[in-house]
CSV table of C-alpha atoms and ligand atoms in Angstrom, one decimal:
chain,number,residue,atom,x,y,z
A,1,UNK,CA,0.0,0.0,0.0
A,2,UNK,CA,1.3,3.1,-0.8
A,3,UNK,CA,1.2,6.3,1.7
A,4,UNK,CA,2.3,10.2,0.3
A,5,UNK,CA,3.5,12.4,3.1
A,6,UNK,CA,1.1,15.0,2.4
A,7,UNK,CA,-0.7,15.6,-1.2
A,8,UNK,CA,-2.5,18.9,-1.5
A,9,UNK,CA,-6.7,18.1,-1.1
A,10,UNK,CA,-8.1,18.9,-4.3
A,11,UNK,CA,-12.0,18.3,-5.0
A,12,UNK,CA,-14.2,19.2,-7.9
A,13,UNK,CA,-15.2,22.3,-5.5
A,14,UNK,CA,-11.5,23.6,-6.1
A,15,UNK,CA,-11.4,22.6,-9.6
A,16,UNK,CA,-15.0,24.5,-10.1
A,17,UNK,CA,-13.3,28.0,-8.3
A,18,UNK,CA,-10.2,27.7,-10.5
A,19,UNK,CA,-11.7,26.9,-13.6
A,20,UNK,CA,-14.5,29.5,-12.9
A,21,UNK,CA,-11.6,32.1,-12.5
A,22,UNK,CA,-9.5,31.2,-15.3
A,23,UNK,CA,-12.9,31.7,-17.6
A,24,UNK,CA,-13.7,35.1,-16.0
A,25,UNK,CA,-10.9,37.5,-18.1
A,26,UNK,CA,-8.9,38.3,-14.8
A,27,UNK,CA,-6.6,35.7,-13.7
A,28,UNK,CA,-3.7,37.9,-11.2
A,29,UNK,CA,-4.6,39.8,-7.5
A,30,UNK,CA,-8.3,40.9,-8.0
A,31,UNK,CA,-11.4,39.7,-6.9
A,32,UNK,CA,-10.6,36.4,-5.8
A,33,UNK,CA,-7.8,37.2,-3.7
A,34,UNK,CA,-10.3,40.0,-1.8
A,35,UNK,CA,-12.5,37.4,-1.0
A,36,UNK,CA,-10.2,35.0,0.5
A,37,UNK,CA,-8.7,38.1,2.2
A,38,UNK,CA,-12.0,38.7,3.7
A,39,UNK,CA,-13.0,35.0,4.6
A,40,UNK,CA,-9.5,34.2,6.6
A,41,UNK,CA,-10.8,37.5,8.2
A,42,UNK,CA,-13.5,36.2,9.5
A,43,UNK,CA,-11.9,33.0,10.6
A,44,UNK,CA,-9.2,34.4,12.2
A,45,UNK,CA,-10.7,37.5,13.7
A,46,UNK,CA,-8.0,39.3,13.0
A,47,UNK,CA,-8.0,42.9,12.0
A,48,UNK,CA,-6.5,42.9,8.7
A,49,UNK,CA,-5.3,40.2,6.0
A,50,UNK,CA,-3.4,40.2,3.3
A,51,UNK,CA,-2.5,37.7,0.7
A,52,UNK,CA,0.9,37.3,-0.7
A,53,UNK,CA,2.6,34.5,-2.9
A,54,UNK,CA,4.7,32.9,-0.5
A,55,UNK,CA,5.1,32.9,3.8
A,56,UNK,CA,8.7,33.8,2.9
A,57,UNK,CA,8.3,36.8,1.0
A,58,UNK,CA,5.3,38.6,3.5
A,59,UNK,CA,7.8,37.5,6.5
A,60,UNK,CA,10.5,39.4,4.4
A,61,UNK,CA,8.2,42.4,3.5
A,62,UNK,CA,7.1,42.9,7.0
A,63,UNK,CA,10.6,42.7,8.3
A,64,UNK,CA,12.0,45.4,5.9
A,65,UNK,CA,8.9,47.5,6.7
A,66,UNK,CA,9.8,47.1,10.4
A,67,UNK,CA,13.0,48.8,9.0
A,68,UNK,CA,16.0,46.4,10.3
A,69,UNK,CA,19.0,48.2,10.3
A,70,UNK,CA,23.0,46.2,10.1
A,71,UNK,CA,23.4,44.5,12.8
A,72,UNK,CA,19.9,44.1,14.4
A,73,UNK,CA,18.4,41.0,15.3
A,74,UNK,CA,15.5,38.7,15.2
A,75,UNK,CA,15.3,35.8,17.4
A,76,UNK,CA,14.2,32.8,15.8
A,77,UNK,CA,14.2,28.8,17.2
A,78,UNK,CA,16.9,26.8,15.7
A,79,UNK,CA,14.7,24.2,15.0
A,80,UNK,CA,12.3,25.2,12.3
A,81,UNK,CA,12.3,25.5,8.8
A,82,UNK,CA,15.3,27.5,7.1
A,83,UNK,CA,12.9,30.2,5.5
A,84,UNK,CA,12.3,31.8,8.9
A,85,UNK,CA,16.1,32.5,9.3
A,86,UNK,CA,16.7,33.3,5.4
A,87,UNK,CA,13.6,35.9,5.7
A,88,UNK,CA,15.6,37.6,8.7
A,89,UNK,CA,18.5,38.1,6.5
A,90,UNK,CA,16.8,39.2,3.5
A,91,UNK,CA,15.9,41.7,5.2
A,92,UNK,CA,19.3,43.1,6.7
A,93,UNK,CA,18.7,41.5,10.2
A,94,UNK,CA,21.0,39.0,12.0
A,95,UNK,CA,19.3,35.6,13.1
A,96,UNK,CA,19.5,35.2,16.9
A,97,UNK,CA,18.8,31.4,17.3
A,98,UNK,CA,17.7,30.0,20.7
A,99,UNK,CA,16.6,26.6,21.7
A,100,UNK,CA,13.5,24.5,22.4
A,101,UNK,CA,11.4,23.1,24.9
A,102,UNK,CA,10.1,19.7,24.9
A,103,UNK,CA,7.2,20.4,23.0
A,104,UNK,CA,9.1,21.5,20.0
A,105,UNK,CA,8.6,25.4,20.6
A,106,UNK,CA,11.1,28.2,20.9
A,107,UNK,CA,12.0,28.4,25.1
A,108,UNK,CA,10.5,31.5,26.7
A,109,UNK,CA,13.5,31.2,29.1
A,110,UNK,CA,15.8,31.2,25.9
A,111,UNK,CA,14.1,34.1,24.2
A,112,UNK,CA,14.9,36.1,27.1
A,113,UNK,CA,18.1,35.4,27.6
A,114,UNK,CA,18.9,36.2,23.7
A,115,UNK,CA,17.4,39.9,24.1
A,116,UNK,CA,20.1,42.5,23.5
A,117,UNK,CA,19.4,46.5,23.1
A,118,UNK,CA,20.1,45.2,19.0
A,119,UNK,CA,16.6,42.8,19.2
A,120,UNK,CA,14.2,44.1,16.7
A,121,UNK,CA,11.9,41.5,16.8
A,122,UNK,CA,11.0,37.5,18.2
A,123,UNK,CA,9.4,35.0,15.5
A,124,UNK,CA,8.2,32.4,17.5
A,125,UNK,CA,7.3,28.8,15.4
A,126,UNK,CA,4.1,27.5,15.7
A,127,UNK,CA,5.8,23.4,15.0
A,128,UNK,CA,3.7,21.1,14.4
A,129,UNK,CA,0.4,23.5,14.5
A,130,UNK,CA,1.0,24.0,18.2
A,131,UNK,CA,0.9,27.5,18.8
A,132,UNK,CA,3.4,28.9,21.1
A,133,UNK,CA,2.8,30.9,24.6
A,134,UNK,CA,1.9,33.7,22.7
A,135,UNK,CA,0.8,35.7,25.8
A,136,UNK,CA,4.1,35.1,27.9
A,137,UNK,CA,5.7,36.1,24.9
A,138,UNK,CA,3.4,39.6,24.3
A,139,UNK,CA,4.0,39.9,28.4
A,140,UNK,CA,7.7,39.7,27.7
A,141,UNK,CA,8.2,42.0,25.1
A,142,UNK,CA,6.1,45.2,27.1
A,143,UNK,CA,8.0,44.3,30.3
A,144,UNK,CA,9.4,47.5,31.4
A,145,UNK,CA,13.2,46.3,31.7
A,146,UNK,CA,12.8,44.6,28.6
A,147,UNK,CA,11.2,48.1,26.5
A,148,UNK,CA,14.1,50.0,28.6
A,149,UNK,CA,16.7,48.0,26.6
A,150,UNK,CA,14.5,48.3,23.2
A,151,UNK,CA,16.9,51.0,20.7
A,152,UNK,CA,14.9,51.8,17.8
A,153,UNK,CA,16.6,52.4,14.7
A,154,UNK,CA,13.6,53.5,12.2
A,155,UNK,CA,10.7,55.2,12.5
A,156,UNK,CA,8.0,51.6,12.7
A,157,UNK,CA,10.3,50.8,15.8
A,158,UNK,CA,9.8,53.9,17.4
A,159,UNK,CA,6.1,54.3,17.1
A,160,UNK,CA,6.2,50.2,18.0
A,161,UNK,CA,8.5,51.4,21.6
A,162,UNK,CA,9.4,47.5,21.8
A,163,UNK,CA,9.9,44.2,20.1
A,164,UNK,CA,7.8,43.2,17.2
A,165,UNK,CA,6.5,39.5,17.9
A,166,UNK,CA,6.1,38.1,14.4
A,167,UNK,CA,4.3,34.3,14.5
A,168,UNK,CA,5.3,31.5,11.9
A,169,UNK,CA,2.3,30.4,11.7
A,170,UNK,CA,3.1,28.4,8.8
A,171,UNK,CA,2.2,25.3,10.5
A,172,UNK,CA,-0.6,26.5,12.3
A,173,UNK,CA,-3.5,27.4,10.4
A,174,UNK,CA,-6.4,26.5,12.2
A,175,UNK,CA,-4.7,26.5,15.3
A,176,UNK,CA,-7.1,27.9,18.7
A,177,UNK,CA,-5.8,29.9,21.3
A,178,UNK,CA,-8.1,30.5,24.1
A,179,UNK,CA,-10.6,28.4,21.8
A,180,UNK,CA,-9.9,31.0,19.4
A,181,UNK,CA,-8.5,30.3,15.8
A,182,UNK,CA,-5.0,31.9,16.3
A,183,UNK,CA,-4.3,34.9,13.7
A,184,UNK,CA,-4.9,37.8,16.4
A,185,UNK,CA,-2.6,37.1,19.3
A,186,UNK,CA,1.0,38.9,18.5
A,187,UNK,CA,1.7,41.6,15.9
A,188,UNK,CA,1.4,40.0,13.2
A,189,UNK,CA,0.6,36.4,12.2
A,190,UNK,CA,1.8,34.8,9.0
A,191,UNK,CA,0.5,31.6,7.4
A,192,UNK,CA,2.0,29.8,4.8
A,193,UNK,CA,-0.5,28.4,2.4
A,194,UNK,CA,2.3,26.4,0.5
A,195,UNK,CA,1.0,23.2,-0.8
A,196,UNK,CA,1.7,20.8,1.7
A,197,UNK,CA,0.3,23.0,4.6
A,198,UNK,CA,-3.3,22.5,6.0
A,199,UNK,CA,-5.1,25.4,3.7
A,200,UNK,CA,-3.5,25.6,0.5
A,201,UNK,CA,-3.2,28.3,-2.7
A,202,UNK,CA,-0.3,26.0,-4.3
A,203,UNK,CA,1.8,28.7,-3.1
A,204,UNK,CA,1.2,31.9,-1.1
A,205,UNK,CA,0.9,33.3,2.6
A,206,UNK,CA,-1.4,35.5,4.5
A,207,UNK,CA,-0.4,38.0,6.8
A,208,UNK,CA,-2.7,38.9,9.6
A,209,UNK,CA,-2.4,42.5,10.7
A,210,UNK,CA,-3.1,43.3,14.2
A,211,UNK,CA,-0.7,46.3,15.0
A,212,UNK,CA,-1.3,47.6,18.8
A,213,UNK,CA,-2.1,51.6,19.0
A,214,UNK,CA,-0.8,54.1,17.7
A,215,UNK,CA,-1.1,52.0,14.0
A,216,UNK,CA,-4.3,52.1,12.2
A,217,UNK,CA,-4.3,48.4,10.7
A,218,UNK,CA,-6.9,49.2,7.7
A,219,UNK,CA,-4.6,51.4,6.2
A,220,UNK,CA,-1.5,49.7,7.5
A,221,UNK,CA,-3.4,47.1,4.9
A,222,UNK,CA,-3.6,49.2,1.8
A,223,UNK,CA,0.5,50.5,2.5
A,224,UNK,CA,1.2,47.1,2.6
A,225,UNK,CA,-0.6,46.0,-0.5
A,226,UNK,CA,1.1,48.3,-2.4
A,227,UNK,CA,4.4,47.1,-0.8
A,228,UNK,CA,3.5,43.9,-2.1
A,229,UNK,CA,2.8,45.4,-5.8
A,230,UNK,CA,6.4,47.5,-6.5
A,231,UNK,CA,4.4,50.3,-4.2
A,232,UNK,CA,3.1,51.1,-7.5
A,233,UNK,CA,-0.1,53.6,-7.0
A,234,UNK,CA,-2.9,51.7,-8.8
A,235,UNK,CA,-2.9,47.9,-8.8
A,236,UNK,CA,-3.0,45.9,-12.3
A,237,UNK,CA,-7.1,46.1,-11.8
A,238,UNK,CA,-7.3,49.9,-11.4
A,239,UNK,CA,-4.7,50.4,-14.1
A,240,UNK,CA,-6.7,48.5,-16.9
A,241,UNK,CA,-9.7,50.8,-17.0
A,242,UNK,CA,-9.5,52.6,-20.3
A,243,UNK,CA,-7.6,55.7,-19.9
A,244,UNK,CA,-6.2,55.2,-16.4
A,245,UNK,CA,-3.2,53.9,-17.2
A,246,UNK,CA,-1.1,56.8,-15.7
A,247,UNK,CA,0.6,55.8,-12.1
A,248,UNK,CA,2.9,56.5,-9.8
A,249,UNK,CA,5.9,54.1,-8.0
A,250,UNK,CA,5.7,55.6,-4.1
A,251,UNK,CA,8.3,53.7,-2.4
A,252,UNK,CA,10.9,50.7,-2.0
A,253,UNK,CA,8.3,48.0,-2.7
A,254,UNK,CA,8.5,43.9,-3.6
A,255,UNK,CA,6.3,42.4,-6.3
A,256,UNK,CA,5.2,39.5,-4.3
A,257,UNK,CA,1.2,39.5,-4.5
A,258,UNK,CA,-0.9,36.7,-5.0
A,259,UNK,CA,-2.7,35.6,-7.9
A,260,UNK,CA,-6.2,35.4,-8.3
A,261,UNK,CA,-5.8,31.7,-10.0
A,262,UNK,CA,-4.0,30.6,-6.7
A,263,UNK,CA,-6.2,32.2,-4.2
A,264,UNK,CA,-9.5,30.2,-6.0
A,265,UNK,CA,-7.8,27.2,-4.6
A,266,UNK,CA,-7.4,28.5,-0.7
A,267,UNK,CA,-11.0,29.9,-1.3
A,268,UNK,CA,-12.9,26.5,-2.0
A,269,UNK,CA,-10.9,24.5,0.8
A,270,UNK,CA,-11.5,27.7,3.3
A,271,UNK,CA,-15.5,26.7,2.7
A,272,UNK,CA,-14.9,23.0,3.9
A,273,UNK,CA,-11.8,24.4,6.5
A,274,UNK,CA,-13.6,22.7,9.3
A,275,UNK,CA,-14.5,19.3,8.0
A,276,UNK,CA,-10.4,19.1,6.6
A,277,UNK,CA,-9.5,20.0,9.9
A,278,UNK,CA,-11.5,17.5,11.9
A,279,UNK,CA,-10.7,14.5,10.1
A,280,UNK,CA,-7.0,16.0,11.0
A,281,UNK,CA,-7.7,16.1,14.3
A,282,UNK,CA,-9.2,12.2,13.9
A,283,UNK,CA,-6.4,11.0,12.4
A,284,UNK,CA,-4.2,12.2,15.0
A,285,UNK,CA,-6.4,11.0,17.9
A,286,UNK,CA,-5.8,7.7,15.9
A,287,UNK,CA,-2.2,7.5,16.1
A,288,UNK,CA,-2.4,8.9,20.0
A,289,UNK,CA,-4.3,5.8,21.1
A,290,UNK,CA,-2.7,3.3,19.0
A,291,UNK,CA,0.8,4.4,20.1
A,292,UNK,CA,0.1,5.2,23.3
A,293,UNK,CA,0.3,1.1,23.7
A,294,UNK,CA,3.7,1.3,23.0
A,295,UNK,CA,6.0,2.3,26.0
A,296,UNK,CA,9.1,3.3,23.5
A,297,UNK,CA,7.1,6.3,22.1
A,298,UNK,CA,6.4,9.8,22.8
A,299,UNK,CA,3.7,11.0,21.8
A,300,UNK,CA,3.3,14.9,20.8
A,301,UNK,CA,1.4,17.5,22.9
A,302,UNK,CA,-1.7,18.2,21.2
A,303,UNK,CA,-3.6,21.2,23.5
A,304,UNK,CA,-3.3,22.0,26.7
A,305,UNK,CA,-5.7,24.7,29.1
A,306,UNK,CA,-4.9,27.5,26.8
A,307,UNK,CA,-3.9,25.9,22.8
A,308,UNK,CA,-5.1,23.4,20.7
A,309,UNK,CA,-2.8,22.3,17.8
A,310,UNK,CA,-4.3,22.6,13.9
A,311,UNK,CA,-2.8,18.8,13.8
A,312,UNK,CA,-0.6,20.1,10.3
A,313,UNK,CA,2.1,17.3,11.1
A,314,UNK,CA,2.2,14.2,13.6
A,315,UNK,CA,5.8,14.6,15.4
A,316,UNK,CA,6.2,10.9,16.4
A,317,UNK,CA,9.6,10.5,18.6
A,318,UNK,CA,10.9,7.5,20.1
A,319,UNK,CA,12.3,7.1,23.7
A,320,UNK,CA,16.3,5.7,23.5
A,321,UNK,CA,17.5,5.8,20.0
A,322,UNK,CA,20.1,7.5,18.2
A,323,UNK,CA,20.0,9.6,15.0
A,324,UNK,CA,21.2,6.8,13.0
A,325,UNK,CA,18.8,4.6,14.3
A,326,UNK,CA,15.6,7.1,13.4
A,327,UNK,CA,17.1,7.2,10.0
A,328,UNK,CA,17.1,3.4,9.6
A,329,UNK,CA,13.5,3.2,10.8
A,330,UNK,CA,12.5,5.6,7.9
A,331,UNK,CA,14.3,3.8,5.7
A,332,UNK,CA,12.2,0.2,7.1
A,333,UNK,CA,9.1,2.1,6.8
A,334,UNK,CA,10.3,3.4,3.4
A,335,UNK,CA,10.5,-0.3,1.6
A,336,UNK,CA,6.5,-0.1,2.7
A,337,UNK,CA,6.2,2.2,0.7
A,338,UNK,CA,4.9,5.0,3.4
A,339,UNK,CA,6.4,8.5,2.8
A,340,UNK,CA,7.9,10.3,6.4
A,341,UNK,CA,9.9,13.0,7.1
A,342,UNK,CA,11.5,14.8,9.5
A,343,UNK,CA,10.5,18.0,11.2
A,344,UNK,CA,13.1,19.3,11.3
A,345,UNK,CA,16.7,19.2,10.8
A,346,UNK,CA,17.9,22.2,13.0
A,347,UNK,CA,19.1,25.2,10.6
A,348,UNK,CA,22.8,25.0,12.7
A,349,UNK,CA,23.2,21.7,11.2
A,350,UNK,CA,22.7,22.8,7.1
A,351,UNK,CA,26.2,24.2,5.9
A,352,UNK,CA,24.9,27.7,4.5
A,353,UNK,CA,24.3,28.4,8.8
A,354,UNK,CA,27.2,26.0,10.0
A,355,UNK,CA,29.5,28.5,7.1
A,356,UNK,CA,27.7,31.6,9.4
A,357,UNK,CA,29.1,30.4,12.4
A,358,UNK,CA,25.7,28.8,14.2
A,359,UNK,CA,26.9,25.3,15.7
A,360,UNK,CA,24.6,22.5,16.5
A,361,UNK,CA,26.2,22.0,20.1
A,362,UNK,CA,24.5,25.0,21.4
A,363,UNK,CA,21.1,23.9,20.9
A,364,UNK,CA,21.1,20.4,22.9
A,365,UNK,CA,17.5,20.4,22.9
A,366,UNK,CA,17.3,20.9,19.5
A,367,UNK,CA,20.0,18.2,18.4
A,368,UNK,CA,17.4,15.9,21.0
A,369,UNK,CA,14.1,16.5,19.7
A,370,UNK,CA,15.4,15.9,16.1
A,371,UNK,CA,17.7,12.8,16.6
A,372,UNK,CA,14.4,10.7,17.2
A,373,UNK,CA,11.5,12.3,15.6
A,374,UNK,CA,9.9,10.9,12.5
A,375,UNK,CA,6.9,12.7,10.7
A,376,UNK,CA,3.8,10.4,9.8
A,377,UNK,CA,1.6,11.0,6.8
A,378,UNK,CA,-1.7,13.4,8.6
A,379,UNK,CA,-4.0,14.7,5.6
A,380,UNK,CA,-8.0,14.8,5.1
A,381,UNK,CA,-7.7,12.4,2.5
A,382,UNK,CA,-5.8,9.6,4.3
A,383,UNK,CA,-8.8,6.6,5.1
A,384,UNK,CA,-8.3,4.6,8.5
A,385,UNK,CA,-7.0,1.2,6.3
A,386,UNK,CA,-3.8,3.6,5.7
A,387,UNK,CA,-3.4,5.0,9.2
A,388,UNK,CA,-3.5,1.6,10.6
A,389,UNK,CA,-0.8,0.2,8.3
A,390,UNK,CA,1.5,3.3,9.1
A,391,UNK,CA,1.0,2.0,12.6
A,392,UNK,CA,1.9,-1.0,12.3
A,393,UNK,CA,4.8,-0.5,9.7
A,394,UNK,CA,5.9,2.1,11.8
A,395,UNK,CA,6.0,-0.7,15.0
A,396,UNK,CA,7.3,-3.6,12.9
A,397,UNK,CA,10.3,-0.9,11.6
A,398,UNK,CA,10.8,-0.1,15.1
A,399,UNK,CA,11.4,-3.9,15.9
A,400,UNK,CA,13.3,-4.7,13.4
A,401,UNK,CA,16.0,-2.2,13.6
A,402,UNK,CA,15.7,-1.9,17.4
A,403,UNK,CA,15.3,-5.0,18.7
A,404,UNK,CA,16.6,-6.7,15.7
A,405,UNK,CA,13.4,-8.8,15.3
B,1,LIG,C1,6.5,26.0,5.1
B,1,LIG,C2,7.2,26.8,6.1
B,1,LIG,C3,7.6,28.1,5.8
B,1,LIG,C4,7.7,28.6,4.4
B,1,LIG,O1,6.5,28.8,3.8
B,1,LIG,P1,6.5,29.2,2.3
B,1,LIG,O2,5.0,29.7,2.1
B,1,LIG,O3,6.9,28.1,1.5
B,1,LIG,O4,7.4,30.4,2.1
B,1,LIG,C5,8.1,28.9,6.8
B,1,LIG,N1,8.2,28.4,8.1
B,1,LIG,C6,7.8,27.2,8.4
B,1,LIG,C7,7.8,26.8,9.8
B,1,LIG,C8,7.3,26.3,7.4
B,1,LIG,O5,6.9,25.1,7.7
């Protein structure tokens, strides 16, 4: 039986949006895009959303509009994806990585200890779909020692008075947070809808806006969608209208909008969000109980009081092995024919980071986590009949190159 790690959900509803799109003359950031604007809005609660074509480039734009200066820095986890430190760096900043807790997500303690008069801004990971303590983490950044240190070096920083907390909430989408649907609890909140992830454009990201006081975030939004269109004064749309084709460029901006094509995609799996997400949810309830028999795994926080996780990947670790070990069981469970991965190889172990000086033996937690974690197929589409045989492929594997059975 064969398993993909995590194939994008695609129903005749999505094929119907995209096809009724491509038919209706206007294929690039229009209509389309607006209404999945407005519809994450309403899921998220959040203030203001807007579209872009990747999680990489709005984390970038926002960074550069917070106005990093040489040597600032952004603390980031070392264990996450590498687009969270390359967005830092794109835009002039210095990553500040810190380590982990047990649950995969950046260390409050560790944040704390990494803040320097030079920290511009935090971006916490949401791994996994777990969201992070987002309201220690608000509570840290407005302590008064900690805004004493703050040194603003542009104009965003000094109407902000303190660290920008930035979520990578690429994991995370449908996510709750005091049985709220994160989006609205830090600055700003950015989703990834990258293919694999659990609401999907192909590629894109949405930025959720939710500047405190003295910003106005409706027209933080418009700045911004210009900032995403070369700052160019009327958008492709406006500039189409016979005789309007006079415009103006207003600033330093990137050309990183989102079509409408793409956001016809997010639009018809936003309408069925919550049936995708429970059979998530299911599926990882599934693998809970099933491996919760076994005393040689550990099984991954799913909520607590406060969070709930949007169940985006099933971190499976097991208790006394080595790296080398986790790699053989992948490679057991990969003559089944069942696709896993790994999430995620901490950035101070990829040579671009290891050239920058960032070294693995810092981040003992990290190194840890990673050495025995293996990612299990979790999508809507996956039937029961497959989730049991990743079970028990995953068990056998375990047996074989553990206890050499
Ligand atoms: C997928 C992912 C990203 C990058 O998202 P893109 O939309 O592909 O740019 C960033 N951070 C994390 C944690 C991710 O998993």
């Amino acid at each position: 039986m064969r398993v993909d790690f995590s194939p994008p959900y695609i129903d005749q509803s999505v094929v119907d949006q995209v096809v009724d799109t491509l038919k209706s003359g206007w294929i690039t950031t229009g209509n389309k895009v607006k209404l999945l604007e407005s519809e994450i809005k309403s899921y998220t609660g959040s203030q203001s959303v807007l579209c872009v074509n990747s999680w990489t480039s709005g984390a970038i734009m926002m960074l550069r509009w917070l106005g990093l200066k040489p040597g600032d820095e952004v603390i980031i986890p070392a264990y996450t994806y590498a687009a969270t430190a390359l967005a830092v760096m794109h835009a002039g900043g210095i990553p500040v990585m810190v380590d982990i807790c047990d649950d995969f997500n950046i260390s409050l303690t560790e944040i704390r200890n990494a803040i320097t008069p030079k920290t511009k801004a935090i971006i916490p990971v949401d791994v996994a779909g777990l969201p992070c303590d987002y309201k220690e983490i608000m509570q840290l950044v407005n302590e008064s020692e900690v805004k004493a240190k703050f040194i603003p070096t542009s104009k965003i920083q000094e109407q902000l008075n303190r660290i920008l907390v930035l979520i990578d909430a690429a994991h995370s989408f449908g996510g709750k947070y005091n049985d709220k649907n994160i989006g609205v609890d830090a600055d700003l909140t950015i989703f990834s809808l990258h293919a694999v992830k659990n609401l999907t454009t192909a590629e894109g990201g949405a930025i959720c806006i939710n500047m405190p006081l003295p910003f106005d975030n409706s027209n933080l939004y418009e700045e911004l969608r210009s900032m995403s269109m070369n700052c160019q004064s009327k958008d492709a749309y406006a500039k189409s209208i016979a005789g309007c084709w006079k415009y103006d460029i207003v600033g330093f901006g990137m050309k990183i909008n989102m079509p409408d094509v793409n956001a016809a995609i997010g639009l018809a799996q936003l309408r069925k969000f919550m049936k995708l997400l429970s059979k998530r949810k299911k599926i990882s309830n599934h693998y809970q109980e099933s491996f919760s028999k076994y005393k040689w795994a550990i099984l991954p926080t799913q909520y607590d009081a406060v969070k709930e996780s949007a169940y985006h990947v099933f971190p499976l670790r097991i208790k006394d092995i080595t790296e080398v070990q986790r790699d053989e069981i992948i490679s057991e469970i990969s003559k089944l024919d069942i696709a896993t991965n790994v999430h995620y190889i901490p950035l101070p172990m990829f040579s671009f980071f290891k050239e920058s000086g960032y070294d693995i033996s810092n981040y003992p937690n990290s190194y840890k986590n990673f050495a025995c974690e293996i990612s299990l197929p979790i999508y809507p589409q996956l039937t029961e009949e497959e989730v049991d045989f990743v079970i028990k492929s995953v068990k056998e594997s375990y047996e074989k190159v553990v206890l050499n059975r």
